[in-house]
mmCIF file with all atom_site columns, C-alpha atoms in Angstrom:
data_model
loop_
_atom_site.group_PDB
_atom_site.id
_atom_site.type_symbol
_atom_site.label_atom_id
_atom_site.label_alt_id
_atom_site.label_comp_id
_atom_site.label_asym_id
_atom_site.label_entity_id
_atom_site.label_seq_id
_atom_site.pdbx_PDB_ins_code
_atom_site.Cartn_x
_atom_site.Cartn_y
_atom_site.Cartn_z
_atom_site.occupancy
_atom_site.B_iso_or_equiv
_atom_site.pdbx_formal_charge
_atom_site.auth_seq_id
_atom_site.auth_comp_id
_atom_site.auth_asym_id
_atom_site.auth_atom_id
_atom_site.pdbx_PDB_model_num
ATOM 1   C CA . GLU P 1 1   ? -0.130  -0.016 0.169   1.00 36.00 ? 26  GLU P CA 1
ATOM 2   C CA . PRO P 1 2   ? 1.753   3.133  -1.074  1.00 39.00 ? 27  PRO P CA 1
ATOM 3   C CA . ALA P 1 3   ? 2.134   6.076  1.604   1.00 41.00 ? 28  ALA P CA 1
ATOM 4   C CA . ALA P 1 4   ? -0.215  8.965  0.844   1.00 42.00 ? 29  ALA P CA 1
ATOM 5   C CA . SER P 1 5   ? 0.880   11.296 3.276   1.00 42.00 ? 30  SER P CA 1
ATOM 6   C CA . SER P 1 6   ? 2.874   13.745 0.687   1.00 42.00 ? 31  SER P CA 1
ATOM 7   C CA . GLU P 1 7   ? 0.763   16.619 -1.408  1.00 42.00 ? 32  GLU P CA 1
ATOM 8   C CA . ALA P 1 8   ? 0.108   15.337 -4.633  1.00 50.00 ? 33  ALA P CA 1
ATOM 9   C CA . ALA P 1 9   ? 0.128   11.648 -3.551  1.00 67.00 ? 34  ALA P CA 1
ATOM 10  C CA . VAL P 1 10  ? -3.915  12.125 -2.750  1.00 93.00 ? 35  VAL P CA 1
ATOM 11  C CA . ASP P 1 11  ? -5.529  10.785 -6.508  1.00 92.00 ? 36  ASP P CA 1
ATOM 12  C CA . ASP P 1 12  ? -8.646  9.568  -5.160  1.00 96.00 ? 37  ASP P CA 1
ATOM 13  C CA . TYR P 1 13  ? -10.910 9.087  -2.219  1.00 96.00 ? 38  TYR P CA 1
ATOM 14  C CA . GLY P 1 14  ? -9.260  6.485  -0.550  1.00 96.00 ? 39  GLY P CA 1
ATOM 15  C CA . GLY P 1 15  ? -5.947  8.127  -0.890  1.00 96.00 ? 40  GLY P CA 1
ATOM 16  C CA . LEU P 1 16  ? -7.620  11.387 0.948   1.00 97.00 ? 41  LEU P CA 1
ATOM 17  C CA . VAL P 1 17  ? -8.871  9.033  3.566   1.00 97.00 ? 42  VAL P CA 1
ATOM 18  C CA . ALA P 1 18  ? -5.765  7.309  4.222   1.00 96.00 ? 43  ALA P CA 1
ATOM 19  C CA . ALA P 1 19  ? -3.621  10.661 4.516   1.00 96.00 ? 44  ALA P CA 1
ATOM 20  C CA . LEU P 1 20  ? -6.007  12.046 6.433   1.00 97.00 ? 45  LEU P CA 1
ATOM 21  C CA . GLU P 1 21  ? -5.494  9.089  8.637   1.00 97.00 ? 46  GLU P CA 1
ATOM 22  C CA . ALA P 1 22  ? -1.963  9.201  8.568   1.00 96.00 ? 47  ALA P CA 1
ATOM 23  C CA . ALA P 1 23  ? -1.915  12.548 9.494   1.00 96.00 ? 48  ALA P CA 1
ATOM 24  C CA . GLY P 1 24  ? -3.970  11.645 12.665  1.00 96.00 ? 49  GLY P CA 1
ATOM 25  C CA . ALA P 1 25  ? -7.445  12.543 11.724  1.00 97.00 ? 50  ALA P CA 1
ATOM 26  C CA . THR P 1 26  ? -10.791 10.590 12.729  1.00 97.00 ? 51  THR P CA 1
ATOM 27  C CA . VAL P 1 27  ? -12.275 9.793  9.529   1.00 97.00 ? 52  VAL P CA 1
ATOM 28  C CA . GLU P 1 28  ? -15.775 8.599  9.173   1.00 97.00 ? 53  GLU P CA 1
ATOM 29  C CA . ALA P 1 29  ? -18.075 7.710  6.313   1.00 97.00 ? 54  ALA P CA 1
ATOM 30  C CA . ALA P 1 30  ? -21.446 9.563  6.623   1.00 97.00 ? 55  ALA P CA 1
ATOM 31  C CA . GLY P 1 31  ? -23.495 9.105  3.411   1.00 96.00 ? 56  GLY P CA 1
ATOM 32  C CA . GLU P 1 32  ? -23.489 10.448 -0.116  1.00 97.00 ? 57  GLU P CA 1
ATOM 33  C CA . VAL P 1 33  ? -24.149 14.231 -1.559  1.00 96.00 ? 58  VAL P CA 1
ATOM 34  C CA . GLN P 1 34  ? -24.951 15.785 -4.537  1.00 94.00 ? 59  GLN P CA 1
ATOM 35  C CA . GLN P 1 35  ? -24.310 19.377 -5.582  1.00 93.00 ? 60  GLN P CA 1
ATOM 36  C CA . PRO P 1 36  ? -25.917 20.550 -8.736  1.00 91.00 ? 61  PRO P CA 1
ATOM 37  C CA . PHE P 1 37  ? -22.912 21.966 -10.388 1.00 93.00 ? 62  PHE P CA 1
ATOM 38  C CA . PHE P 1 38  ? -20.350 19.105 -9.866  1.00 94.00 ? 63  PHE P CA 1
ATOM 39  C CA . GLY P 1 39  ? -21.275 16.044 -12.155 1.00 89.00 ? 64  GLY P CA 1
ATOM 40  C CA . PRO P 1 40  ? -20.170 13.153 -9.501  1.00 93.00 ? 65  PRO P CA 1
ATOM 41  C CA . LYS P 1 41  ? -22.569 12.288 -6.499  1.00 95.00 ? 66  LYS P CA 1
ATOM 42  C CA . GLY P 1 42  ? -20.263 12.974 -3.704  1.00 96.00 ? 67  GLY P CA 1
ATOM 43  C CA . GLN P 1 43  ? -19.218 10.967 -0.766  1.00 97.00 ? 68  GLN P CA 1
ATOM 44  C CA . LEU P 1 44  ? -19.868 12.777 2.683   1.00 97.00 ? 69  LEU P CA 1
ATOM 45  C CA . ILE P 1 45  ? -16.561 12.063 5.184   1.00 98.00 ? 70  ILE P CA 1
ATOM 46  C CA . LYS P 1 46  ? -16.577 13.564 8.608   1.00 98.00 ? 71  LYS P CA 1
ATOM 47  C CA . VAL P 1 47  ? -12.884 14.786 9.307   1.00 98.00 ? 72  VAL P CA 1
ATOM 48  C CA . ASN P 1 48  ? -12.615 15.067 13.225  1.00 97.00 ? 73  ASN P CA 1
ATOM 49  C CA . GLY P 1 49  ? -16.496 15.666 13.160  1.00 97.00 ? 74  GLY P CA 1
ATOM 50  C CA . ALA P 1 50  ? -16.706 18.343 10.385  1.00 97.00 ? 75  ALA P CA 1
ATOM 51  C CA . ASP P 1 51  ? -18.573 17.471 7.113   1.00 97.00 ? 76  ASP P CA 1
ATOM 52  C CA . VAL P 1 52  ? -16.136 17.481 4.026   1.00 98.00 ? 77  VAL P CA 1
ATOM 53  C CA . GLN P 1 53  ? -17.920 16.691 0.933   1.00 98.00 ? 78  GLN P CA 1
ATOM 54  C CA . VAL P 1 54  ? -15.435 14.806 -1.447  1.00 98.00 ? 79  VAL P CA 1
ATOM 55  C CA . PHE P 1 55  ? -16.404 14.392 -5.369  1.00 97.00 ? 80  PHE P CA 1
ATOM 56  C CA . GLU P 1 56  ? -14.218 12.095 -6.955  1.00 97.00 ? 81  GLU P CA 1
ATOM 57  C CA . TYR P 1 57  ? -14.174 11.942 -10.994 1.00 96.00 ? 82  TYR P CA 1
ATOM 58  C CA . PRO P 1 58  ? -13.148 9.056  -13.412 1.00 94.00 ? 83  PRO P CA 1
ATOM 59  C CA . GLU P 1 59  ? -10.787 11.856 -15.250 1.00 89.00 ? 84  GLU P CA 1
ATOM 60  C CA . ALA P 1 60  ? -8.715  14.772 -13.702 1.00 87.00 ? 85  ALA P CA 1
ATOM 61  C CA . GLU P 1 61  ? -9.463  16.568 -17.199 1.00 87.00 ? 86  GLU P CA 1
ATOM 62  C CA . VAL P 1 62  ? -13.219 16.866 -15.815 1.00 91.00 ? 87  VAL P CA 1
ATOM 63  C CA . VAL P 1 63  ? -11.801 17.942 -12.396 1.00 94.00 ? 88  VAL P CA 1
ATOM 64  C CA . ALA P 1 64  ? -10.135 20.981 -14.226 1.00 92.00 ? 89  ALA P CA 1
ATOM 65  C CA . ARG P 1 65  ? -13.411 21.882 -16.412 1.00 94.00 ? 90  ARG P CA 1
ATOM 66  C CA . ASP P 1 66  ? -15.301 21.889 -12.852 1.00 95.00 ? 91  ASP P CA 1
ATOM 67  C CA . ALA P 1 67  ? -13.176 23.581 -10.828 1.00 96.00 ? 92  ALA P CA 1
ATOM 68  C CA . ASP P 1 68  ? -12.943 26.706 -13.449 1.00 96.00 ? 93  ASP P CA 1
ATOM 69  C CA . GLN P 1 69  ? -16.173 26.997 -13.121 1.00 96.00 ? 94  GLN P CA 1
ATOM 70  C CA . VAL P 1 70  ? -15.765 27.860 -9.153  1.00 97.00 ? 95  VAL P CA 1
ATOM 71  C CA . ALA P 1 71  ? -15.744 31.810 -8.454  1.00 97.00 ? 96  ALA P CA 1
ATOM 72  C CA . PRO P 1 72  ? -12.377 32.682 -6.725  1.00 97.00 ? 97  PRO P CA 1
ATOM 73  C CA . ASP P 1 73  ? -14.240 33.266 -3.402  1.00 97.00 ? 98  ASP P CA 1
ATOM 74  C CA . GLY P 1 74  ? -16.726 30.237 -3.766  1.00 96.00 ? 99  GLY P CA 1
ATOM 75  C CA . SER P 1 75  ? -19.863 32.726 -4.009  1.00 96.00 ? 100 SER P CA 1
ATOM 76  C CA . SER P 1 76  ? -21.153 30.958 -7.286  1.00 95.00 ? 101 SER P CA 1
ATOM 77  C CA . VAL P 1 77  ? -20.360 27.844 -9.700  1.00 95.00 ? 102 VAL P CA 1
ATOM 78  C CA . GLY P 1 78  ? -20.841 28.785 -13.179 1.00 93.00 ? 103 GLY P CA 1
ATOM 79  C CA . SER P 1 79  ? -24.527 29.930 -13.290 1.00 92.00 ? 104 SER P CA 1
ATOM 80  C CA . ASN P 1 80  ? -25.176 29.233 -9.890  1.00 91.00 ? 105 ASN P CA 1
ATOM 81  C CA . VAL P 1 81  ? -24.988 31.678 -7.459  1.00 93.00 ? 106 VAL P CA 1
ATOM 82  C CA . VAL P 1 82  ? -24.281 29.981 -4.026  1.00 92.00 ? 107 VAL P CA 1
ATOM 83  C CA . MET P 1 83  ? -25.438 31.289 -0.258  1.00 92.00 ? 108 MET P CA 1
ATOM 84  C CA . TRP P 1 84  ? -22.850 29.339 1.803   1.00 93.00 ? 109 TRP P CA 1
ATOM 85  C CA . MET P 1 85  ? -24.386 28.918 5.649   1.00 92.00 ? 110 MET P CA 1
ATOM 86  C CA . THR P 1 86  ? -21.066 28.886 6.386   1.00 94.00 ? 111 THR P CA 1
ATOM 87  C CA . THR P 1 87  ? -16.956 29.766 4.624   1.00 95.00 ? 112 THR P CA 1
ATOM 88  C CA . PRO P 1 88  ? -16.763 27.833 1.724   1.00 97.00 ? 113 PRO P CA 1
ATOM 89  C CA . HIS P 1 89  ? -13.086 26.177 0.842   1.00 98.00 ? 114 HIS P CA 1
ATOM 90  C CA . PHE P 1 90  ? -12.820 24.151 -2.116  1.00 98.00 ? 115 PHE P CA 1
ATOM 91  C CA . PHE P 1 91  ? -9.538  21.726 -3.119  1.00 97.00 ? 116 PHE P CA 1
ATOM 92  C CA . LYS P 1 92  ? -8.861  19.982 -6.039  1.00 96.00 ? 117 LYS P CA 1
ATOM 93  C CA . SER P 1 93  ? -6.187  17.104 -6.080  1.00 95.00 ? 118 SER P CA 1
ATOM 94  C CA . GLY P 1 94  ? -5.750  14.438 -8.708  1.00 94.00 ? 119 GLY P CA 1
ATOM 95  C CA . LYS P 1 95  ? -9.643  13.112 -9.699  1.00 96.00 ? 120 LYS P CA 1
ATOM 96  C CA . LEU P 1 96  ? -11.044 15.074 -6.610  1.00 97.00 ? 121 LEU P CA 1
ATOM 97  C CA . ILE P 1 97  ? -12.884 18.162 -5.752  1.00 97.00 ? 122 ILE P CA 1
ATOM 98  C CA . VAL P 1 98  ? -12.999 18.244 -2.141  1.00 98.00 ? 123 VAL P CA 1
ATOM 99  C CA . LEU P 1 99  ? -15.522 21.217 -0.635  1.00 98.00 ? 124 LEU P CA 1
ATOM 100 C CA . TYR P 1 100 ? -15.466 22.110 3.527   1.00 98.00 ? 125 TYR P CA 1
ATOM 101 C CA . LEU P 1 101 ? -17.627 24.368 4.725   1.00 97.00 ? 126 LEU P CA 1
ATOM 102 C CA . GLY P 1 102 ? -16.338 25.293 8.000   1.00 97.00 ? 127 GLY P CA 1
ATOM 103 C CA . ASP P 1 103 ? -13.782 27.385 9.617   1.00 94.00 ? 128 ASP P CA 1
ATOM 104 C CA . ASP P 1 104 ? -12.221 24.944 11.766  1.00 96.00 ? 129 ASP P CA 1
ATOM 105 C CA . PRO P 1 105 ? -8.210  25.713 11.753  1.00 97.00 ? 130 PRO P CA 1
ATOM 106 C CA . SER P 1 106 ? -7.163  22.032 12.397  1.00 97.00 ? 131 SER P CA 1
ATOM 107 C CA . VAL P 1 107 ? -9.644  20.440 9.458   1.00 97.00 ? 132 VAL P CA 1
ATOM 108 C CA . MET P 1 108 ? -8.389  23.167 7.209   1.00 97.00 ? 133 MET P CA 1
ATOM 109 C CA . SER P 1 109 ? -4.828  22.264 8.512   1.00 97.00 ? 134 SER P CA 1
ATOM 110 C CA . LEU P 1 110 ? -5.539  18.719 7.276   1.00 97.00 ? 135 LEU P CA 1
ATOM 111 C CA . LEU P 1 111 ? -7.224  19.277 4.194   1.00 97.00 ? 136 LEU P CA 1
ATOM 112 C CA . ILE P 1 112 ? -4.497  21.497 2.726   1.00 96.00 ? 137 ILE P CA 1
ATOM 113 C CA . GLY P 1 113 ? -1.715  18.967 4.125   1.00 95.00 ? 138 GLY P CA 1
ATOM 114 C CA . ALA P 1 114 ? -3.601  15.821 1.734   1.00 96.00 ? 139 ALA P CA 1
ATOM 115 C CA . LEU P 1 115 ? -4.907  18.429 -1.052  1.00 96.00 ? 140 LEU P CA 1
ATOM 116 C CA . GLY P 1 116 ? -2.476  21.351 -0.899  1.00 95.00 ? 141 GLY P CA 1
ATOM 117 C CA . PRO P 1 117 ? -4.055  25.017 -0.731  1.00 96.00 ? 142 PRO P CA 1
ATOM 118 C CA . GLN P 1 118 ? -7.369  25.984 -1.458  1.00 96.00 ? 143 GLN P CA 1
ATOM 119 C CA . PHE P 1 119 ? -8.009  26.707 -4.861  1.00 97.00 ? 144 PHE P CA 1
ATOM 120 C CA . ALA P 1 120 ? -11.376 28.632 -4.365  1.00 97.00 ? 145 ALA P CA 1
ATOM 121 C CA . GLY P 1 121 ? -12.864 30.032 -0.957  1.00 96.00 ? 146 GLY P CA 1
ATOM 122 C CA . ARG P 1 122 ? -12.627 32.605 1.594   1.00 92.00 ? 147 ARG P CA 1
#
């Protein structure tokens, strides 16, 4: 099993969970989630109790296409203006787009460690 603790090693859902757990996070599967502006159905995971939405695409090219639709501050995706209840943070790595809504510095640190800096959000 390859180590997934370094940035850019995370390519898919399993790699993300492994990287987060390797960094000391508690990760639990919490069902499915759908966003109208992302193609695939997402997996909802709890990272140290915080909800994180993980969208896994069949190929990285499609990730780039969907990620390019997200406004830099995360307030809209394509033609969808989104009124988030809390601060949006969008990450992408490999075949993943990850959405974290919240402000927990420890969760942010774990996600940045696994996925690199957010590409959109506040």
